[in-house]
PDB file of C-alpha atoms in Angstrom:
ATOM      1  CA  MET A  21      -6.820  -5.020 -19.097  1.00 46.00           C
ATOM      2  CA  SER A  22      -3.684  -2.669 -19.931  1.00 46.00           C
ATOM      3  CA  GLN A  23      -4.201   0.601 -22.282  1.00 48.00           C
ATOM      4  CA  ASN A  24      -1.188   2.625 -23.155  1.00 43.00           C
ATOM      5  CA  SER A  25      -2.286   6.068 -22.811  1.00 40.00           C
ATOM      6  CA  HIS A  26       0.370   7.178 -24.958  1.00 43.00           C
ATOM      7  CA  PRO A  27       3.529   6.072 -27.417  1.00 50.00           C
ATOM      8  CA  LEU A  28       6.471   7.362 -24.824  1.00 57.00           C
ATOM      9  CA  PRO A  29       9.338   5.401 -23.257  1.00 67.00           C
ATOM     10  CA  PRO A  30       8.348   3.015 -19.787  1.00 70.00           C
ATOM     11  CA  GLU A  31       9.784   5.763 -17.770  1.00 67.00           C
ATOM     12  CA  GLN A  32       8.086   8.985 -19.531  1.00 73.00           C
ATOM     13  CA  SER A  33       4.323   6.987 -18.995  1.00 80.00           C
ATOM     14  CA  SER A  34       1.318   6.522 -17.768  1.00 86.00           C
ATOM     15  CA  THR A  35      -1.681   3.635 -18.008  1.00 88.00           C
ATOM     16  CA  TRP A  36      -3.970   1.771 -16.109  1.00 89.00           C
ATOM     17  CA  ASP A  37      -4.569  -2.064 -15.296  1.00 89.00           C
ATOM     18  CA  ASP A  38      -7.536  -3.864 -14.086  1.00 90.00           C
ATOM     19  CA  HIS A  39      -6.255  -6.032 -12.076  1.00 89.00           C
ATOM     20  CA  PRO A  40      -8.549  -9.535 -10.600  1.00 87.00           C
ATOM     21  CA  ALA A  41      -8.830 -10.124  -7.202  1.00 81.00           C
ATOM     22  CA  GLY A  42      -5.896 -12.566  -6.406  1.00 84.00           C
ATOM     23  CA  HIS A  43      -3.681 -11.682  -9.342  1.00 89.00           C
ATOM     24  CA  THR A  44       0.064 -11.229  -8.608  1.00 91.00           C
ATOM     25  CA  ILE A  45       2.859  -9.695 -10.341  1.00 91.00           C
ATOM     26  CA  ASP A  46       6.641 -11.632  -9.604  1.00 93.00           C
ATOM     27  CA  ARG A  47       9.547 -10.089  -8.439  1.00 93.00           C
ATOM     28  CA  HIS A  48      10.844  -7.794 -11.247  1.00 93.00           C
ATOM     29  CA  ARG A  49      12.720  -3.533 -10.938  1.00 93.00           C
ATOM     30  CA  HIS A  50      12.583  -0.797 -13.457  1.00 93.00           C
ATOM     31  CA  PRO A  51      15.261   1.570 -14.449  1.00 93.00           C
ATOM     32  CA  PHE A  52      13.453   4.326 -14.228  1.00 93.00           C
ATOM     33  CA  HIS A  53      11.506   5.685 -11.385  1.00 93.00           C
ATOM     34  CA  GLN A  54       8.068   4.836 -10.157  1.00 94.00           C
ATOM     35  CA  LEU A  55       4.731   6.441  -9.097  1.00 94.00           C
ATOM     36  CA  ILE A  56       1.826   3.146  -8.625  1.00 94.00           C
ATOM     37  CA  TYR A  57      -1.154   4.021  -7.861  1.00 93.00           C
ATOM     38  CA  VAL A  58      -5.074   2.384  -7.344  1.00 90.00           C
ATOM     39  CA  SER A  59      -8.238   4.297  -7.187  1.00 87.00           C
ATOM     40  CA  SER A  60     -10.256   1.367  -6.587  1.00 82.00           C
ATOM     41  CA  GLY A  61      -8.946  -1.518  -4.860  1.00 79.00           C
ATOM     42  CA  VAL A  62      -6.592  -2.948  -2.559  1.00 80.00           C
ATOM     43  CA  PHE A  63      -2.483  -3.432  -3.691  1.00 84.00           C
ATOM     44  CA  ALA A  64      -0.403  -4.391  -1.468  1.00 87.00           C
ATOM     45  CA  VAL A  65       3.524  -4.759  -2.809  1.00 90.00           C
ATOM     46  CA  ARG A  66       6.142  -6.368  -0.784  1.00 89.00           C
ATOM     47  CA  THR A  67      10.076  -5.220  -0.740  1.00 88.00           C
ATOM     48  CA  GLU A  68      13.017  -6.967   0.731  1.00 85.00           C
ATOM     49  CA  GLU A  69      12.845  -5.059   3.507  1.00 84.00           C
ATOM     50  CA  ALA A  70       8.895  -4.336   4.434  1.00 86.00           C
ATOM     51  CA  ALA A  71       5.970  -4.223   2.531  1.00 85.00           C
ATOM     52  CA  TRP A  72       2.718  -2.021   2.832  1.00 84.00           C
ATOM     53  CA  VAL A  73      -0.702  -1.725   1.439  1.00 82.00           C
ATOM     54  CA  ILE A  74      -1.775   0.799  -1.553  1.00 82.00           C
ATOM     55  CA  SER A  75      -5.147   2.128  -1.885  1.00 76.00           C
ATOM     56  CA  SER A  76      -7.453   5.373  -2.730  1.00 79.00           C
ATOM     57  CA  ALA A  77      -6.063   8.294  -0.237  1.00 77.00           C
ATOM     58  CA  ARG A  78      -2.353   6.688  -0.398  1.00 82.00           C
ATOM     59  CA  ALA A  79       0.152   6.270  -3.223  1.00 90.00           C
ATOM     60  CA  MET A  80       3.574   4.598  -3.957  1.00 91.00           C
ATOM     61  CA  TRP A  81       6.969   5.874  -5.685  1.00 92.00           C
ATOM     62  CA  VAL A  82       8.825   3.543  -6.147  1.00 93.00           C
ATOM     63  CA  PRO A  83      12.834   4.498  -7.563  1.00 93.00           C
ATOM     64  CA  ALA A  84      13.908   3.053  -9.537  1.00 93.00           C
ATOM     65  CA  GLY A  85      15.935  -0.358  -9.100  1.00 94.00           C
ATOM     66  CA  THR A  86      14.313  -0.912  -6.250  1.00 94.00           C
ATOM     67  CA  TRP A  87      13.472  -5.046  -6.252  1.00 93.00           C
ATOM     68  CA  HIS A  88      10.091  -5.571  -5.732  1.00 94.00           C
ATOM     69  CA  GLN A  89       6.558  -7.681  -6.018  1.00 94.00           C
ATOM     70  CA  HIS A  90       2.744  -6.884  -5.991  1.00 92.00           C
ATOM     71  CA  ARG A  91      -0.260  -8.574  -5.409  1.00 89.00           C
ATOM     72  CA  VAL A  92      -3.888  -8.191  -5.765  1.00 87.00           C
ATOM     73  CA  TYR A  93      -6.475  -8.265  -2.938  1.00 80.00           C
ATOM     74  CA  GLY A  94     -10.083  -7.151  -4.524  1.00 74.00           C
ATOM     75  CA  SER A  95     -10.377  -6.266  -7.960  1.00 79.00           C
ATOM     76  CA  SER A  96      -8.558  -2.851  -8.604  1.00 85.00           C
ATOM     77  CA  ARG A  97      -7.526  -0.572 -10.639  1.00 89.00           C
ATOM     78  CA  VAL A  98      -3.987   0.228 -10.680  1.00 91.00           C
ATOM     79  CA  HIS A  99      -2.676   3.008 -12.266  1.00 94.00           C
ATOM     80  CA  THR A 100       1.416   3.240 -12.914  1.00 93.00           C
ATOM     81  CA  PHE A 101       4.238   6.657 -13.988  1.00 93.00           C
ATOM     82  CA  GLY A 102       6.617   6.778 -14.890  1.00 92.00           C
ATOM     83  CA  PHE A 103       9.338  10.213 -14.486  1.00 92.00           C
ATOM     84  CA  THR A 104      13.214   9.194 -15.481  1.00 91.00           C
ATOM     85  CA  THR A 105      16.113   9.108 -12.583  1.00 91.00           C
ATOM     86  CA  ASP A 106      16.945  13.136 -13.803  1.00 89.00           C
ATOM     87  CA  ASP A 107      14.846  15.243 -12.886  1.00 85.00           C
ATOM     88  CA  PRO A 108      12.263  12.737 -10.017  1.00 89.00           C
ATOM     89  CA  PRO A 109       9.207  15.061  -8.473  1.00 90.00           C
ATOM     90  CA  LEU A 110       9.914  13.275  -5.718  1.00 88.00           C
ATOM     91  CA  HIS A 111      13.684  12.832  -4.102  1.00 84.00           C
ATOM     92  CA  SER A 112      13.575   9.998  -1.906  1.00 83.00           C
ATOM     93  CA  ASP A 113      16.099   6.634  -2.943  1.00 85.00           C
ATOM     94  CA  THR A 114      13.573   3.949  -0.422  1.00 86.00           C
ATOM     95  CA  PRO A 115       9.811   3.333  -1.538  1.00 88.00           C
ATOM     96  CA  THR A 116       7.975   6.382  -0.311  1.00 86.00           C
ATOM     97  CA  MET A 117       3.392   6.008   0.155  1.00 86.00           C
ATOM     98  CA  VAL A 118       2.462   9.551  -0.407  1.00 87.00           C
ATOM     99  CA  SER A 119      -1.170  10.689   0.308  1.00 82.00           C
ATOM    100  CA  VAL A 120      -3.848  11.574  -2.824  1.00 86.00           C
ATOM    101  CA  ASP A 121      -6.227  14.551  -2.024  1.00 85.00           C
ATOM    102  CA  LEU A 122      -9.395  14.260  -4.555  1.00 87.00           C
ATOM    103  CA  PHE A 123      -7.439  16.761  -6.533  1.00 92.00           C
ATOM    104  CA  LEU A 124      -4.913  14.948  -6.509  1.00 93.00           C
ATOM    105  CA  ARG A 125      -6.470  11.368  -7.094  1.00 92.00           C
ATOM    106  CA  GLU A 126      -8.439  13.134 -10.383  1.00 94.00           C
ATOM    107  CA  LEU A 127      -5.307  13.807 -11.627  1.00 95.00           C
ATOM    108  CA  LEU A 128      -3.666  10.894 -11.755  1.00 95.00           C
ATOM    109  CA  ILE A 129      -6.427   9.461 -12.788  1.00 94.00           C
ATOM    110  CA  ALA A 130      -6.422  11.812 -16.080  1.00 94.00           C
ATOM    111  CA  CYS A 131      -3.645  11.660 -16.877  1.00 93.00           C
ATOM    112  CA  SER A 132      -3.461   8.081 -17.107  1.00 91.00           C
ATOM    113  CA  GLU A 133      -6.892   7.716 -19.783  1.00 90.00           C
ATOM    114  CA  PRO A 134      -5.940   6.119 -23.102  1.00 87.00           C
ATOM    115  CA  GLY A 135      -5.387   7.623 -26.033  1.00 87.00           C
ATOM    116  CA  LEU A 136      -4.482  10.770 -24.008  1.00 88.00           C
ATOM    117  CA  PRO A 137      -2.214  13.410 -26.682  1.00 89.00           C
ATOM    118  CA  ALA A 138       1.790  12.866 -25.156  1.00 86.00           C
ATOM    119  CA  GLU A 139       1.620  17.212 -24.737  1.00 89.00           C
ATOM    120  CA  GLU A 140      -1.622  16.466 -23.005  1.00 92.00           C
ATOM    121  CA  ALA A 141      -0.705  14.149 -21.064  1.00 89.00           C
ATOM    122  CA  GLY A 142       2.568  16.540 -20.306  1.00 89.00           C
ATOM    123  CA  ARG A 143       0.908  18.928 -19.046  1.00 93.00           C
ATOM    124  CA  ILE A 144      -0.934  16.878 -16.739  1.00 95.00           C
ATOM    125  CA  LYS A 145       2.129  15.507 -15.666  1.00 93.00           C
ATOM    126  CA  ALA A 146       3.512  18.771 -14.540  1.00 93.00           C
ATOM    127  CA  VAL A 147       0.541  19.958 -12.407  1.00 95.00           C
ATOM    128  CA  ILE A 148       0.672  16.157 -10.558  1.00 94.00           C
ATOM    129  CA  ARG A 149       5.151  16.445  -9.922  1.00 92.00           C
ATOM    130  CA  ASP A 150       4.103  19.683  -8.194  1.00 91.00           C
ATOM    131  CA  ARG A 151       0.772  18.406  -6.260  1.00 92.00           C
ATOM    132  CA  LEU A 152       3.828  15.547  -4.703  1.00 90.00           C
ATOM    133  CA  ARG A 153       6.209  17.634  -4.137  1.00 85.00           C
ATOM    134  CA  ARG A 154       3.636  19.618  -1.655  1.00 82.00           C
ATOM    135  CA  SER A 155       2.202  15.902  -0.689  1.00 79.00           C
ATOM    136  CA  HIS A 156       1.959  14.607   2.380  1.00 69.00           C
ATOM    137  CA  VAL A 157       4.128  10.986   3.809  1.00 66.00           C
ATOM    138  CA  ARG A 158       1.132   8.362   4.969  1.00 59.00           C
ATOM    139  CA  PRO A 159       2.781   5.689   6.146  1.00 61.00           C
ATOM    140  CA  LEU A 160       1.397   2.367   7.095  1.00 71.00           C
ATOM    141  CA  VAL A 161       4.508  -0.389   6.398  1.00 78.00           C
ATOM    142  CA  LEU A 162       5.705  -3.871   7.646  1.00 84.00           C
ATOM    143  CA  PRO A 163       8.412  -4.581   8.354  1.00 86.00           C
ATOM    144  CA  ALA A 164      10.601  -7.417   7.283  1.00 89.00           C
ATOM    145  CA  PRO A 165      12.256  -9.472   9.947  1.00 93.00           C
ATOM    146  CA  ARG A 166      15.796  -9.951   9.493  1.00 92.00           C
ATOM    147  CA  ASP A 167      15.852 -12.313  13.048  1.00 95.00           C
ATOM    148  CA  PRO A 168      14.518 -15.815  12.615  1.00 94.00           C
ATOM    149  CA  ARG A 169      13.242 -15.800  16.322  1.00 95.00           C
ATOM    150  CA  LEU A 170      11.414 -12.047  15.775  1.00 96.00           C
ATOM    151  CA  ALA A 171      10.427 -13.634  12.392  1.00 95.00           C
ATOM    152  CA  ARG A 172       9.237 -16.602  14.137  1.00 96.00           C
ATOM    153  CA  ALA A 173       7.562 -13.914  16.308  1.00 96.00           C
ATOM    154  CA  CYS A 174       5.592 -12.296  13.457  1.00 95.00           C
ATOM    155  CA  ALA A 175       4.604 -15.028  11.673  1.00 95.00           C
ATOM    156  CA  LEU A 176       2.558 -16.131  15.371  1.00 96.00           C
ATOM    157  CA  THR A 177       0.806 -13.132  15.430  1.00 95.00           C
ATOM    158  CA  GLU A 178      -0.824 -12.670  12.111  1.00 94.00           C
ATOM    159  CA  GLU A 179      -1.215 -16.070  11.440  1.00 93.00           C
ATOM    160  CA  ASP A 180      -4.766 -15.285  13.442  1.00 94.00           C
ATOM    161  CA  LEU A 181      -4.874 -12.117  15.508  1.00 95.00           C
ATOM    162  CA  THR A 182      -7.774 -12.941  16.676  1.00 94.00           C
ATOM    163  CA  GLN A 183      -5.835 -13.738  19.297  1.00 93.00           C
ATOM    164  CA  PRO A 184      -4.479 -11.196  21.774  1.00 90.00           C
ATOM    165  CA  ARG A 185      -0.770 -13.151  21.599  1.00 92.00           C
ATOM    166  CA  THR A 186       1.024 -11.774  23.967  1.00 94.00           C
ATOM    167  CA  ILE A 187       4.625 -10.702  24.221  1.00 95.00           C
ATOM    168  CA  THR A 188       5.183 -13.388  27.902  1.00 95.00           C
ATOM    169  CA  TRP A 189       3.242 -15.639  24.801  1.00 95.00           C
ATOM    170  CA  LEU A 190       5.839 -15.133  22.121  1.00 96.00           C
ATOM    171  CA  SER A 191       8.436 -15.859  24.058  1.00 95.00           C
ATOM    172  CA  ARG A 192       7.676 -19.269  25.272  1.00 93.00           C
ATOM    173  CA  HIS A 193       7.054 -20.088  21.680  1.00 93.00           C
ATOM    174  CA  CYS A 194       9.828 -18.172  20.237  1.00 92.00           C
ATOM    175  CA  SER A 195      13.290 -19.794  21.495  1.00 88.00           C
ATOM    176  CA  ALA A 196      12.742 -16.303  23.396  1.00 93.00           C
ATOM    177  CA  SER A 197      12.925 -14.371  25.694  1.00 95.00           C
ATOM    178  CA  GLU A 198      10.477 -10.915  26.567  1.00 95.00           C
ATOM    179  CA  ARG A 199      13.581  -8.911  26.817  1.00 95.00           C
ATOM    180  CA  THR A 200      14.772  -9.976  23.789  1.00 96.00           C
ATOM    181  CA  LEU A 201      11.819 -10.218  21.895  1.00 96.00           C
ATOM    182  CA  THR A 202      11.102  -6.870  23.081  1.00 96.00           C
ATOM    183  CA  ARG A 203      13.978  -5.313  21.828  1.00 96.00           C
ATOM    184  CA  LEU A 204      14.293  -6.506  18.512  1.00 96.00           C
ATOM    185  CA  PHE A 205      11.071  -4.909  18.402  1.00 95.00           C
ATOM    186  CA  ARG A 206      12.449  -2.317  18.475  1.00 94.00           C
ATOM    187  CA  THR A 207      15.792  -2.344  17.234  1.00 94.00           C
ATOM    188  CA  GLU A 208      14.657  -4.060  14.133  1.00 92.00           C
ATOM    189  CA  PHE A 209      10.865  -2.005  13.294  1.00 90.00           C
ATOM    190  CA  GLY A 210      11.812   0.846  14.851  1.00 89.00           C
ATOM    191  CA  MET A 211       8.118  -0.164  17.395  1.00 90.00           C
ATOM    192  CA  THR A 212       7.218  -1.476  20.161  1.00 93.00           C
ATOM    193  CA  TYR A 213       4.994  -5.068  20.037  1.00 95.00           C
ATOM    194  CA  PRO A 214       2.333  -3.525  20.372  1.00 93.00           C
ATOM    195  CA  GLN A 215       2.209  -0.714  18.072  1.00 91.00           C
ATOM    196  CA  TRP A 216       3.759  -3.587  15.448  1.00 94.00           C
ATOM    197  CA  ARG A 217       0.405  -5.137  16.086  1.00 94.00           C
ATOM    198  CA  THR A 218      -1.735  -2.696  15.352  1.00 93.00           C
ATOM    199  CA  THR A 219      -0.002  -1.865  12.727  1.00 91.00           C
ATOM    200  CA  VAL A 220      -0.847  -5.543  11.707  1.00 93.00           C
ATOM    201  CA  ARG A 221      -3.315  -5.871  12.314  1.00 95.00           C
ATOM    202  CA  VAL A 222      -4.883  -1.772  10.602  1.00 93.00           C
ATOM    203  CA  PHE A 223      -2.720  -4.204   7.566  1.00 89.00           C
ATOM    204  CA  HIS A 224      -4.856  -7.366   6.743  1.00 92.00           C
ATOM    205  CA  ALA A 225      -8.456  -5.299   7.616  1.00 93.00           C
ATOM    206  CA  MET A 226      -7.786  -3.185   4.671  1.00 88.00           C
ATOM    207  CA  ILE A 227      -7.251  -6.483   2.682  1.00 87.00           C
ATOM    208  CA  LYS A 228     -10.862  -7.430   4.006  1.00 90.00           C
ATOM    209  CA  LEU A 229     -12.275  -4.120   3.665  1.00 88.00           C
ATOM    210  CA  ALA A 230     -10.962  -5.002   0.222  1.00 80.00           C
ATOM    211  CA  GLU A 231     -12.627  -8.692  -0.227  1.00 82.00           C
ATOM    212  CA  GLY A 232     -15.680  -6.910   1.001  1.00 84.00           C
ATOM    213  CA  ALA A 233     -15.956  -7.608   4.537  1.00 92.00           C
ATOM    214  CA  THR A 234     -17.915  -5.594   6.786  1.00 95.00           C
ATOM    215  CA  VAL A 235     -17.210  -3.168   8.681  1.00 96.00           C
ATOM    216  CA  THR A 236     -17.530  -5.476  12.100  1.00 97.00           C
ATOM    217  CA  GLU A 237     -16.571  -8.533   9.991  1.00 97.00           C
ATOM    218  CA  ALA A 238     -13.246  -6.670   9.267  1.00 96.00           C
ATOM    219  CA  GLY A 239     -12.973  -5.722  12.815  1.00 97.00           C
ATOM    220  CA  LEU A 240     -13.445  -8.884  15.066  1.00 96.00           C
ATOM    221  CA  GLN A 241     -11.591 -10.814  12.552  1.00 96.00           C
ATOM    222  CA  CYS A 242      -8.324  -8.564  13.521  1.00 96.00           C
ATOM    223  CA  GLY A 243      -8.259  -8.663  16.528  1.00 95.00           C
ATOM    224  CA  TRP A 244     -11.278  -6.070  18.099  1.00 96.00           C
ATOM    225  CA  ALA A 245     -13.494  -6.744  20.690  1.00 94.00           C
ATOM    226  CA  THR A 246     -15.478  -3.786  19.370  1.00 96.00           C
ATOM    227  CA  THR A 247     -16.900  -2.355  15.955  1.00 96.00           C
ATOM    228  CA  SER A 248     -16.032   1.392  17.543  1.00 96.00           C
ATOM    229  CA  ALA A 249     -12.727   0.075  18.713  1.00 96.00           C
ATOM    230  CA  PHE A 250     -12.089  -0.361  14.911  1.00 96.00           C
ATOM    231  CA  VAL A 251     -13.453   1.963  13.946  1.00 96.00           C
ATOM    232  CA  ASN A 252     -11.075   4.671  15.839  1.00 95.00           C
ATOM    233  CA  THR A 253      -8.327   2.751  16.043  1.00 93.00           C
ATOM    234  CA  PHE A 254      -8.032   2.464  11.842  1.00 91.00           C
ATOM    235  CA  THR A 255      -8.782   5.783  11.054  1.00 88.00           C
ATOM    236  CA  ARG A 256      -6.540   7.357  13.720  1.00 84.00           C
ATOM    237  CA  THR A 257      -4.046   5.007  11.379  1.00 82.00           C
ATOM    238  CA  VAL A 258      -5.274   5.076   8.006  1.00 79.00           C
ATOM    239  CA  GLY A 259      -7.164   9.045   7.903  1.00 73.00           C
ATOM    240  CA  GLN A 260     -10.025   7.914   7.014  1.00 80.00           C
ATOM    241  CA  THR A 261     -12.910   5.460   8.544  1.00 90.00           C
ATOM    242  CA  PRO A 262     -12.952   2.041   7.423  1.00 92.00           C
ATOM    243  CA  GLY A 263     -16.673   2.280   5.973  1.00 92.00           C
ATOM    244  CA  ALA A 264     -15.116   5.967   3.372  1.00 87.00           C
ATOM    245  CA  TYR A 265     -12.359   2.572   2.516  1.00 83.00           C
ATOM    246  CA  ARG A 266     -14.447  -0.072   1.749  1.00 85.00           C
ATOM    247  CA  THR A 267     -17.085   1.942   0.129  1.00 83.00           C
ATOM    248  CA  ALA A 268     -13.655   3.691  -1.935  1.00 74.00           C
ATOM    249  CA  THR A 269     -11.145   0.524  -2.712  1.00 73.00           C
ATOM    250  CA  ARG A 270     -15.203  -1.143  -4.387  1.00 65.00           C
ATOM    251  CA  THR A 271     -16.086   1.026  -6.997  1.00 57.00           C
ATOM    252  CA  THR A 272     -13.942  -0.092  -9.901  1.00 46.00           C
ATOM    253  CA  ASP A 273     -17.708   0.177 -12.156  1.00 40.00           C
ATOM    254  CA  HIS A 274     -19.004   2.260 -10.960  1.00 39.00           C
ATOM    255  CA  ASP A 275     -16.625   5.307 -11.613  1.00 46.00           C
ATOM    256  CA  ALA A 276     -15.283   3.403 -15.113  1.00 41.00           C
ATOM    257  CA  HIS A 277     -19.321   3.489 -16.509  1.00 39.00           C
ATOM    258  CA  HIS A 278     -19.213   7.585 -15.346  1.00 42.00           C
ATOM    259  CA  ARG A 279     -16.164   7.805 -17.614  1.00 41.00           C
ATOM    260  CA  GLY A 280     -16.306   5.655 -20.083  1.00 40.00           C
ATOM    261  CA  ASP A 281     -13.113   4.790 -20.281  1.00 39.00           C
ATOM    262  CA  LEU A 282     -14.741   0.225 -19.594  1.00 32.00           C
ATOM    263  CA  ALA A 283     -15.314  -1.628 -23.692  1.00 29.00           C
TER     264      ALA A 283
END
């Protein structure tokens, strides 16, 4: 379902859409800046350079002209906001993640309310602009590998996260020495292999939690030996516990009925 909140041009509009689990949006771009927020569920965004996960704790700034595609994990409500290129609230020419506190969350939801008069939407959006300028960047970025040897190593790691693939094991299956792979992780991703693998595991854990896995299930499926170790790593990386994150991504119906915005 798509709801157009008011008859404004795309670069000034605010809308929301309900997406079923597994829904995809093909590669596209906009001539205006866009902010994407997910009040429930999980929305994965991929560009030519990297992949990000958008959830209720963070929003994504997509600069004008950026080619990107989406995939939905779990039933998701997605809010999008257009901004003109001559007066953006964020001055970043690359995709950027921003943290969303409770106040900003309510502003984003209110601004995309169906039938909201343009004047009222404009006032809310002005406050959103102020809050965005003060938001802290909280990235969870999965860079896209360029070197084919590094791409092979990444694919082997991601195909079974329960296996503790070492750099030595990867080198034997990627036609690259340990030293070469270590260098590629640092030069292309700006992190060590263990740091990258932790990011990948958290990335996929976010998706599994949105799809309904319990905290224990998500941790085990993504390679943590104990639930406590998973909770500690997830909380440190995402900024909230996996239990709180799971609850926030699965509240579509409750929030919608509470606000009366479901038919």
